[in-house]
Each structure stands twice: as structure tokens, then as C-alpha cells.
Amino acid sequence: MGEYIISQLDLLNNPWFVKTNECYQVYTYGSPFKASISHYYYSSVGEIFTGALGTVALFLFCYKGHPLRKSEFGLSDKVMSKLAAFFALGIVAFPTTSKHCIEDNLRVFTSSFNTGIIHFAFAGLFFVTLAFISIFNFRRTKKVSEFGTKPAHNIYKYCGYVMLICVALILIYRVFLRDQYEWLDSIYPILILETIALIAFGVSWLTKGKVYKDF
């Protein structure tokens, strides 16, 4: 939305905001839809992207949650949140790459293929960690024996499943389909799947906040 507003108002060619002189070349806007959410790093809202991820990482690093109790499966809330925070910082530290030149790139570079692979790994692990938090950590209760029995627990479970399915589809697309069916790029499959995954975790998180007393 921010990229769309900036492009529609032509703010990067407005002398009120940008110093326009003989050294300045007119900025060429691309599509407001990018190949992935991470590609907004190179756009006019790149600082918002990195700032938001940094804020999320800081929150996750500070989050303690509940300790793991005997007979409970998985890792504690504290460990899982710190893992997610580490992966979020990895996403920022290693920007995504692009097969093609980015026409509306505000940076002085585009990441290499190797950096893009590292970014892809961090992004996948970030989403998988959030999915596991939703499936396992959110479904824990005061009584260990009541794991997954509360009315809202199915929401957490299915939201986590949706995230894992989205990650799997992105992996399949990137590894097996992208080079064979380049026309798929025009419908932004990775952007759509990432958005669905984030919405799923958002629903899970907001539901958890609303029914926190069920813990």
C-alpha cells in the first residue's frame, strides 16, 4: 500500500521531497506488486520493511512466555520466540535477490544468488517457526493433559497448517516450477502465499490474545 501511494503521488520525482538537478535522473516506478514481500526491501518502502521486521525481532527476543513443563512436546515459548527473532534478523541482514534487474531499485546493489539463498532459508525457517508456535505452543493449557482440547485450539492448529502448506508450495515453486513456467511470475505466487501465511499467523496470534485466559 505504501509503495502504491508513493508511486501514485509521484513523490520521488517531486522537488519538494527530492533534490532535482542536473545530476538527478527521473525515478521509474515499477509495479506496486513485487515478486515477494522481501522484494519491497528495494522499493520506496524498504525502510518500513526492515524497520517492521526489526521491531518484530526485538519483541520476539524480549518475549518469555511459559516455560516447558514435564511431558510437554517441543520447545518452550522463550526458545521458540528467540529462534523466530534470529530468523527475522537473518531476513534483514541477507536481502533477497532477483532473477531480473529491478527497475525501481532504490538501493545501490542487488543481492547475489548466494545471498538470496541464505535469505530464502531464513525466511522459510521464520515461517516454519511461527507455524510450530501456533500448532504447539499456542495449544498448551494450564493442565498438560488438556493440550489441544480447548475450543480455540483448532484455529491455532489449522492456521499453523496453512502456514506450513504455504511454505511447502513456495519451495516447490522456487525449486521445480519457476524456471519451467515463467509466466507464473505474472500472478505473484510467492507474494500471495507469503501474505496468506502472515494472515494465518495473525489470526492465530489475535485469537490467542483474545482467549489467553484459556491457558
PDB file of C-alpha atoms in Angstrom:
ATOM      1  CA  MET A   1       0.000   0.000   0.000  1.00  0.00           C
ATOM      2  CA  GLY A   2       2.812   2.414   0.867  1.00  0.00           C
ATOM      3  CA  GLU A   3       4.597   1.697  -2.414  1.00  0.00           C
ATOM      4  CA  TYR A   4       1.339   2.241  -4.319  1.00  0.00           C
ATOM      5  CA  ILE A   5       0.645   5.603  -2.631  1.00  0.00           C
ATOM      6  CA  ILE A   6       4.188   6.868  -3.217  1.00  0.00           C
ATOM      7  CA  SER A   7       4.072   5.880  -6.886  1.00  0.00           C
ATOM      8  CA  GLN A   8       0.613   7.341  -7.474  1.00  0.00           C
ATOM      9  CA  LEU A   9       1.606  10.675  -5.912  1.00  0.00           C
ATOM     10  CA  ASP A  10       4.939  10.595  -7.774  1.00  0.00           C
ATOM     11  CA  LEU A  11       6.713  11.657  -4.583  1.00  0.00           C
ATOM     12  CA  LEU A  12      10.161  10.536  -5.734  1.00  0.00           C
ATOM     13  CA  ASN A  13      10.008  12.968  -8.644  1.00  0.00           C
ATOM     14  CA  ASN A  14       8.624  15.820  -6.527  1.00  0.00           C
ATOM     15  CA  PRO A  15      11.179  18.619  -5.923  1.00  0.00           C
ATOM     16  CA  TRP A  16       9.577  19.281  -2.535  1.00  0.00           C
ATOM     17  CA  PHE A  17      10.836  15.869  -1.371  1.00  0.00           C
ATOM     18  CA  VAL A  18      13.767  15.182  -3.709  1.00  0.00           C
ATOM     19  CA  LYS A  19      16.598  17.430  -4.850  1.00  0.00           C
ATOM     20  CA  THR A  20      16.093  17.622  -8.593  1.00  0.00           C
ATOM     21  CA  ASN A  21      19.032  18.981 -10.547  1.00  0.00           C
ATOM     22  CA  GLU A  22      21.251  18.038 -13.475  1.00  0.00           C
ATOM     23  CA  CYS A  23      22.635  15.080 -11.502  1.00  0.00           C
ATOM     24  CA  TYR A  24      19.222  13.604 -10.798  1.00  0.00           C
ATOM     25  CA  GLN A  25      17.559  11.104 -13.095  1.00  0.00           C
ATOM     26  CA  VAL A  26      13.809  10.637 -13.058  1.00  0.00           C
ATOM     27  CA  TYR A  27      12.772   7.690 -10.925  1.00  0.00           C
ATOM     28  CA  THR A  28      10.934   4.959 -12.834  1.00  0.00           C
ATOM     29  CA  TYR A  29       8.185   3.247 -10.888  1.00  0.00           C
ATOM     30  CA  GLY A  30       7.589  -0.453 -11.242  1.00  0.00           C
ATOM     31  CA  SER A  31       4.550  -2.466 -10.325  1.00  0.00           C
ATOM     32  CA  PRO A  32       3.239  -1.944  -6.770  1.00  0.00           C
ATOM     33  CA  PHE A  33       3.171  -5.754  -6.591  1.00  0.00           C
ATOM     34  CA  LYS A  34       6.571  -7.357  -6.110  1.00  0.00           C
ATOM     35  CA  ALA A  35       7.812 -10.908  -6.612  1.00  0.00           C
ATOM     36  CA  SER A  36       7.742 -11.406  -2.836  1.00  0.00           C
ATOM     37  CA  ILE A  37       7.266  -9.385   0.336  1.00  0.00           C
ATOM     38  CA  SER A  38      11.059  -9.320   0.689  1.00  0.00           C
ATOM     39  CA  HIS A  39      11.422  -7.527  -2.650  1.00  0.00           C
ATOM     40  CA  TYR A  40       9.871  -4.426  -1.082  1.00  0.00           C
ATOM     41  CA  TYR A  41      13.282  -4.027   0.564  1.00  0.00           C
ATOM     42  CA  TYR A  42      14.457  -2.462  -2.693  1.00  0.00           C
ATOM     43  CA  SER A  43      11.402  -0.242  -3.096  1.00  0.00           C
ATOM     44  CA  SER A  44      10.423   3.150  -1.708  1.00  0.00           C
ATOM     45  CA  VAL A  45       9.050   1.451   1.429  1.00  0.00           C
ATOM     46  CA  GLY A  46      12.197  -0.590   2.071  1.00  0.00           C
ATOM     47  CA  GLU A  47      12.915   1.170   5.373  1.00  0.00           C
ATOM     48  CA  ILE A  48       9.407   0.346   6.574  1.00  0.00           C
ATOM     49  CA  PHE A  49      10.007  -3.296   5.685  1.00  0.00           C
ATOM     50  CA  THR A  50      13.314  -3.501   7.562  1.00  0.00           C
ATOM     51  CA  GLY A  51      12.004  -1.425  10.457  1.00  0.00           C
ATOM     52  CA  ALA A  52       8.943  -3.615  10.882  1.00  0.00           C
ATOM     53  CA  LEU A  53      10.991  -6.815  10.833  1.00  0.00           C
ATOM     54  CA  GLY A  54      13.479  -5.334  13.270  1.00  0.00           C
ATOM     55  CA  THR A  55      10.635  -4.383  15.618  1.00  0.00           C
ATOM     56  CA  VAL A  56       9.157  -7.863  15.376  1.00  0.00           C
ATOM     57  CA  ALA A  57      12.571  -9.386  16.125  1.00  0.00           C
ATOM     58  CA  LEU A  58      13.028  -7.130  19.171  1.00  0.00           C
ATOM     59  CA  PHE A  59       9.613  -8.088  20.509  1.00  0.00           C
ATOM     60  CA  LEU A  60      10.292 -11.784  19.997  1.00  0.00           C
ATOM     61  CA  PHE A  61      13.690 -11.536  21.704  1.00  0.00           C
ATOM     62  CA  CYS A  62      12.024  -9.950  24.751  1.00  0.00           C
ATOM     63  CA  TYR A  63       9.080 -12.366  24.875  1.00  0.00           C
ATOM     64  CA  LYS A  64       9.389 -15.012  27.614  1.00  0.00           C
ATOM     65  CA  GLY A  65       6.058 -16.831  27.591  1.00  0.00           C
ATOM     66  CA  HIS A  66       5.641 -20.007  29.583  1.00  0.00           C
ATOM     67  CA  PRO A  67       8.406 -22.485  30.464  1.00  0.00           C
ATOM     68  CA  LEU A  68       8.301 -26.016  29.128  1.00  0.00           C
ATOM     69  CA  ARG A  69       6.850 -28.466  31.628  1.00  0.00           C
ATOM     70  CA  LYS A  70       7.419 -32.165  32.037  1.00  0.00           C
ATOM     71  CA  SER A  71       5.793 -34.359  29.395  1.00  0.00           C
ATOM     72  CA  GLU A  72       5.166 -31.367  27.090  1.00  0.00           C
ATOM     73  CA  PHE A  73       6.258 -31.787  23.478  1.00  0.00           C
ATOM     74  CA  GLY A  74       8.502 -29.301  21.707  1.00  0.00           C
ATOM     75  CA  LEU A  75      10.428 -26.241  22.916  1.00  0.00           C
ATOM     76  CA  SER A  76       9.480 -23.530  25.383  1.00  0.00           C
ATOM     77  CA  ASP A  77       7.860 -20.256  24.313  1.00  0.00           C
ATOM     78  CA  LYS A  78      11.107 -18.420  25.125  1.00  0.00           C
ATOM     79  CA  VAL A  79      13.252 -20.639  22.910  1.00  0.00           C
ATOM     80  CA  MET A  80      10.783 -20.610  20.010  1.00  0.00           C
ATOM     81  CA  SER A  81      10.352 -16.836  20.098  1.00  0.00           C
ATOM     82  CA  LYS A  82      14.116 -16.275  20.141  1.00  0.00           C
ATOM     83  CA  LEU A  83      14.536 -18.639  17.192  1.00  0.00           C
ATOM     84  CA  ALA A  84      11.908 -16.686  15.260  1.00  0.00           C
ATOM     85  CA  ALA A  85      13.646 -13.416  16.202  1.00  0.00           C
ATOM     86  CA  PHE A  86      17.003 -14.722  14.969  1.00  0.00           C
ATOM     87  CA  PHE A  87      15.488 -15.810  11.649  1.00  0.00           C
ATOM     88  CA  ALA A  88      13.744 -12.427  11.275  1.00  0.00           C
ATOM     89  CA  LEU A  89      17.074 -10.629  11.680  1.00  0.00           C
ATOM     90  CA  GLY A  90      18.587 -13.013   9.132  1.00  0.00           C
ATOM     91  CA  ILE A  91      15.935 -11.949   6.623  1.00  0.00           C
ATOM     92  CA  VAL A  92      17.029  -8.318   7.050  1.00  0.00           C
ATOM     93  CA  ALA A  93      20.772  -8.993   7.128  1.00  0.00           C
ATOM     94  CA  PHE A  94      20.691 -11.040   3.908  1.00  0.00           C
ATOM     95  CA  PRO A  95      18.339  -9.319   1.426  1.00  0.00           C
ATOM     96  CA  THR A  96      16.606 -11.312  -1.262  1.00  0.00           C
ATOM     97  CA  THR A  97      17.892 -11.449  -4.820  1.00  0.00           C
ATOM     98  CA  SER A  98      16.190 -11.163  -8.196  1.00  0.00           C
ATOM     99  CA  LYS A  99      16.467 -13.042 -11.476  1.00  0.00           C
ATOM    100  CA  HIS A 100      15.870  -9.843 -13.398  1.00  0.00           C
ATOM    101  CA  CYS A 101      17.002  -6.270 -12.967  1.00  0.00           C
ATOM    102  CA  ILE A 102      14.796  -4.363 -10.538  1.00  0.00           C
ATOM    103  CA  GLU A 103      13.755  -1.247 -12.425  1.00  0.00           C
ATOM    104  CA  ASP A 104      12.596   0.657  -9.328  1.00  0.00           C
ATOM    105  CA  ASN A 105      15.542  -0.315  -7.117  1.00  0.00           C
ATOM    106  CA  LEU A 106      16.419   2.478  -4.678  1.00  0.00           C
ATOM    107  CA  ARG A 107      19.485   0.613  -3.410  1.00  0.00           C
ATOM    108  CA  VAL A 108      22.949   0.734  -4.913  1.00  0.00           C
ATOM    109  CA  PHE A 109      23.029  -3.039  -5.266  1.00  0.00           C
ATOM    110  CA  THR A 110      21.014  -6.208  -5.707  1.00  0.00           C
ATOM    111  CA  SER A 111      21.979  -9.217  -3.618  1.00  0.00           C
ATOM    112  CA  SER A 112      23.834 -12.079  -5.262  1.00  0.00           C
ATOM    113  CA  PHE A 113      22.349 -15.511  -5.877  1.00  0.00           C
ATOM    114  CA  ASN A 114      24.206 -16.892  -2.840  1.00  0.00           C
ATOM    115  CA  THR A 115      22.855 -14.162  -0.557  1.00  0.00           C
ATOM    116  CA  GLY A 116      19.397 -14.830  -1.953  1.00  0.00           C
ATOM    117  CA  ILE A 117      19.649 -18.498  -0.985  1.00  0.00           C
ATOM    118  CA  ILE A 118      20.599 -17.551   2.580  1.00  0.00           C
ATOM    119  CA  HIS A 119      17.675 -15.122   2.685  1.00  0.00           C
ATOM    120  CA  PHE A 120      15.298 -17.776   1.377  1.00  0.00           C
ATOM    121  CA  ALA A 121      16.460 -20.197   4.098  1.00  0.00           C
ATOM    122  CA  PHE A 122      15.982 -17.626   6.863  1.00  0.00           C
ATOM    123  CA  ALA A 123      12.538 -16.691   5.546  1.00  0.00           C
ATOM    124  CA  GLY A 124      11.440 -20.329   5.343  1.00  0.00           C
ATOM    125  CA  LEU A 125      12.690 -21.071   8.864  1.00  0.00           C
ATOM    126  CA  PHE A 126      10.966 -17.936  10.165  1.00  0.00           C
ATOM    127  CA  PHE A 127       7.593 -19.023   8.776  1.00  0.00           C
ATOM    128  CA  VAL A 128       8.063 -22.632   9.921  1.00  0.00           C
ATOM    129  CA  THR A 129       8.920 -21.469  13.449  1.00  0.00           C
ATOM    130  CA  LEU A 130       5.803 -19.292  13.586  1.00  0.00           C
ATOM    131  CA  ALA A 131       3.760 -22.252  12.344  1.00  0.00           C
ATOM    132  CA  PHE A 132       5.127 -24.521  15.078  1.00  0.00           C
ATOM    133  CA  ILE A 133       4.437 -21.829  17.692  1.00  0.00           C
ATOM    134  CA  SER A 134       0.825 -21.783  16.521  1.00  0.00           C
ATOM    135  CA  ILE A 135       0.456 -25.574  16.352  1.00  0.00           C
ATOM    136  CA  PHE A 136       2.232 -26.487  19.596  1.00  0.00           C
ATOM    137  CA  ASN A 137       2.928 -23.549  21.898  1.00  0.00           C
ATOM    138  CA  PHE A 138      -0.425 -21.806  21.495  1.00  0.00           C
ATOM    139  CA  ARG A 139      -2.325 -25.012  22.252  1.00  0.00           C
ATOM    140  CA  ARG A 140      -0.784 -25.601  25.662  1.00  0.00           C
ATOM    141  CA  THR A 141      -3.030 -25.180  28.694  1.00  0.00           C
ATOM    142  CA  LYS A 142      -2.735 -24.974  32.479  1.00  0.00           C
ATOM    143  CA  LYS A 143      -3.183 -28.716  32.596  1.00  0.00           C
ATOM    144  CA  VAL A 144      -0.771 -30.584  30.350  1.00  0.00           C
ATOM    145  CA  SER A 145      -3.389 -33.269  29.735  1.00  0.00           C
ATOM    146  CA  GLU A 146      -5.735 -30.693  28.142  1.00  0.00           C
ATOM    147  CA  PHE A 147      -3.363 -29.873  25.284  1.00  0.00           C
ATOM    148  CA  GLY A 148      -5.373 -29.198  22.125  1.00  0.00           C
ATOM    149  CA  THR A 149      -8.778 -29.638  23.787  1.00  0.00           C
ATOM    150  CA  LYS A 150      -9.925 -26.013  24.064  1.00  0.00           C
ATOM    151  CA  PRO A 151     -12.396 -24.552  21.534  1.00  0.00           C
ATOM    152  CA  ALA A 152      -9.819 -22.179  20.008  1.00  0.00           C
ATOM    153  CA  HIS A 153      -7.115 -24.809  19.654  1.00  0.00           C
ATOM    154  CA  ASN A 154      -8.332 -25.958  16.257  1.00  0.00           C
ATOM    155  CA  ILE A 155      -7.876 -22.398  14.989  1.00  0.00           C
ATOM    156  CA  TYR A 156      -4.232 -22.427  16.082  1.00  0.00           C
ATOM    157  CA  LYS A 157      -3.695 -25.835  14.537  1.00  0.00           C
ATOM    158  CA  TYR A 158      -5.258 -25.051  11.183  1.00  0.00           C
ATOM    159  CA  CYS A 159      -3.546 -21.654  10.959  1.00  0.00           C
ATOM    160  CA  GLY A 160      -0.231 -23.426  11.536  1.00  0.00           C
ATOM    161  CA  TYR A 161      -1.067 -25.992   8.876  1.00  0.00           C
ATOM    162  CA  VAL A 162      -1.919 -23.229   6.413  1.00  0.00           C
ATOM    163  CA  MET A 163       1.473 -21.637   7.042  1.00  0.00           C
ATOM    164  CA  LEU A 164       3.311 -24.919   6.509  1.00  0.00           C
ATOM    165  CA  ILE A 165       1.387 -25.574   3.287  1.00  0.00           C
ATOM    166  CA  CYS A 166       2.271 -22.084   2.026  1.00  0.00           C
ATOM    167  CA  VAL A 167       5.966 -22.652   2.804  1.00  0.00           C
ATOM    168  CA  ALA A 168       5.871 -26.029   1.030  1.00  0.00           C
ATOM    169  CA  LEU A 169       4.201 -24.520  -2.044  1.00  0.00           C
ATOM    170  CA  ILE A 170       6.750 -21.695  -2.179  1.00  0.00           C
ATOM    171  CA  LEU A 171       9.578 -24.237  -2.009  1.00  0.00           C
ATOM    172  CA  ILE A 172       8.021 -26.348  -4.777  1.00  0.00           C
ATOM    173  CA  TYR A 173       7.536 -23.273  -6.937  1.00  0.00           C
ATOM    174  CA  ARG A 174      11.071 -21.957  -6.421  1.00  0.00           C
ATOM    175  CA  VAL A 175      12.788 -25.303  -6.987  1.00  0.00           C
ATOM    176  CA  PHE A 176      10.646 -27.051  -9.602  1.00  0.00           C
ATOM    177  CA  LEU A 177       8.271 -24.647 -11.356  1.00  0.00           C
ATOM    178  CA  ARG A 178       9.767 -21.181 -11.550  1.00  0.00           C
ATOM    179  CA  ASP A 179      12.202 -21.814 -14.395  1.00  0.00           C
ATOM    180  CA  GLN A 180       9.810 -24.019 -16.383  1.00  0.00           C
ATOM    181  CA  TYR A 181       6.735 -21.795 -16.119  1.00  0.00           C
ATOM    182  CA  GLU A 182       7.993 -18.224 -16.067  1.00  0.00           C
ATOM    183  CA  TRP A 183       4.506 -16.919 -16.836  1.00  0.00           C
ATOM    184  CA  LEU A 184       3.599 -17.767 -13.240  1.00  0.00           C
ATOM    185  CA  ASP A 185       5.685 -14.785 -12.150  1.00  0.00           C
ATOM    186  CA  SER A 186       2.965 -12.524 -13.528  1.00  0.00           C
ATOM    187  CA  ILE A 187       0.492 -13.678 -10.857  1.00  0.00           C
ATOM    188  CA  TYR A 188       2.992 -13.208  -7.985  1.00  0.00           C
ATOM    189  CA  PRO A 189       2.611 -16.660  -6.393  1.00  0.00           C
ATOM    190  CA  ILE A 190       5.263 -16.146  -3.703  1.00  0.00           C
ATOM    191  CA  LEU A 191       3.826 -12.782  -2.662  1.00  0.00           C
ATOM    192  CA  ILE A 192       0.338 -14.298  -2.426  1.00  0.00           C
ATOM    193  CA  LEU A 193       1.469 -17.349  -0.440  1.00  0.00           C
ATOM    194  CA  GLU A 194       3.566 -15.249   1.952  1.00  0.00           C
ATOM    195  CA  THR A 195       0.617 -12.935   2.526  1.00  0.00           C
ATOM    196  CA  ILE A 196      -1.687 -15.885   3.258  1.00  0.00           C
ATOM    197  CA  ALA A 197       0.878 -17.295   5.714  1.00  0.00           C
ATOM    198  CA  LEU A 198       1.195 -13.974   7.551  1.00  0.00           C
ATOM    199  CA  ILE A 199      -2.580 -13.552   7.719  1.00  0.00           C
ATOM    200  CA  ALA A 200      -2.874 -17.090   9.118  1.00  0.00           C
ATOM    201  CA  PHE A 201      -0.396 -16.337  11.887  1.00  0.00           C
ATOM    202  CA  GLY A 202      -2.111 -13.015  12.538  1.00  0.00           C
ATOM    203  CA  VAL A 203      -5.437 -14.781  13.014  1.00  0.00           C
ATOM    204  CA  SER A 204      -3.780 -17.302  15.327  1.00  0.00           C
ATOM    205  CA  TRP A 205      -2.000 -14.590  17.333  1.00  0.00           C
ATOM    206  CA  LEU A 206      -5.081 -12.393  17.719  1.00  0.00           C
ATOM    207  CA  THR A 207      -7.191 -15.393  18.705  1.00  0.00           C
ATOM    208  CA  LYS A 208      -4.599 -16.354  21.306  1.00  0.00           C
ATOM    209  CA  GLY A 209      -4.634 -12.839  22.711  1.00  0.00           C
ATOM    210  CA  LYS A 210      -8.400 -12.820  22.973  1.00  0.00           C
ATOM    211  CA  VAL A 211      -8.737 -16.184  24.726  1.00  0.00           C
ATOM    212  CA  TYR A 212      -5.494 -16.047  26.732  1.00  0.00           C
ATOM    213  CA  LYS A 213      -7.432 -16.947  29.867  1.00  0.00           C
ATOM    214  CA  ASP A 214      -7.860 -20.447  28.437  1.00  0.00           C
ATOM    215  CA  PHE A 215      -4.188 -21.189  29.046  1.00  0.00           C
TER     216      PHE A 215
END
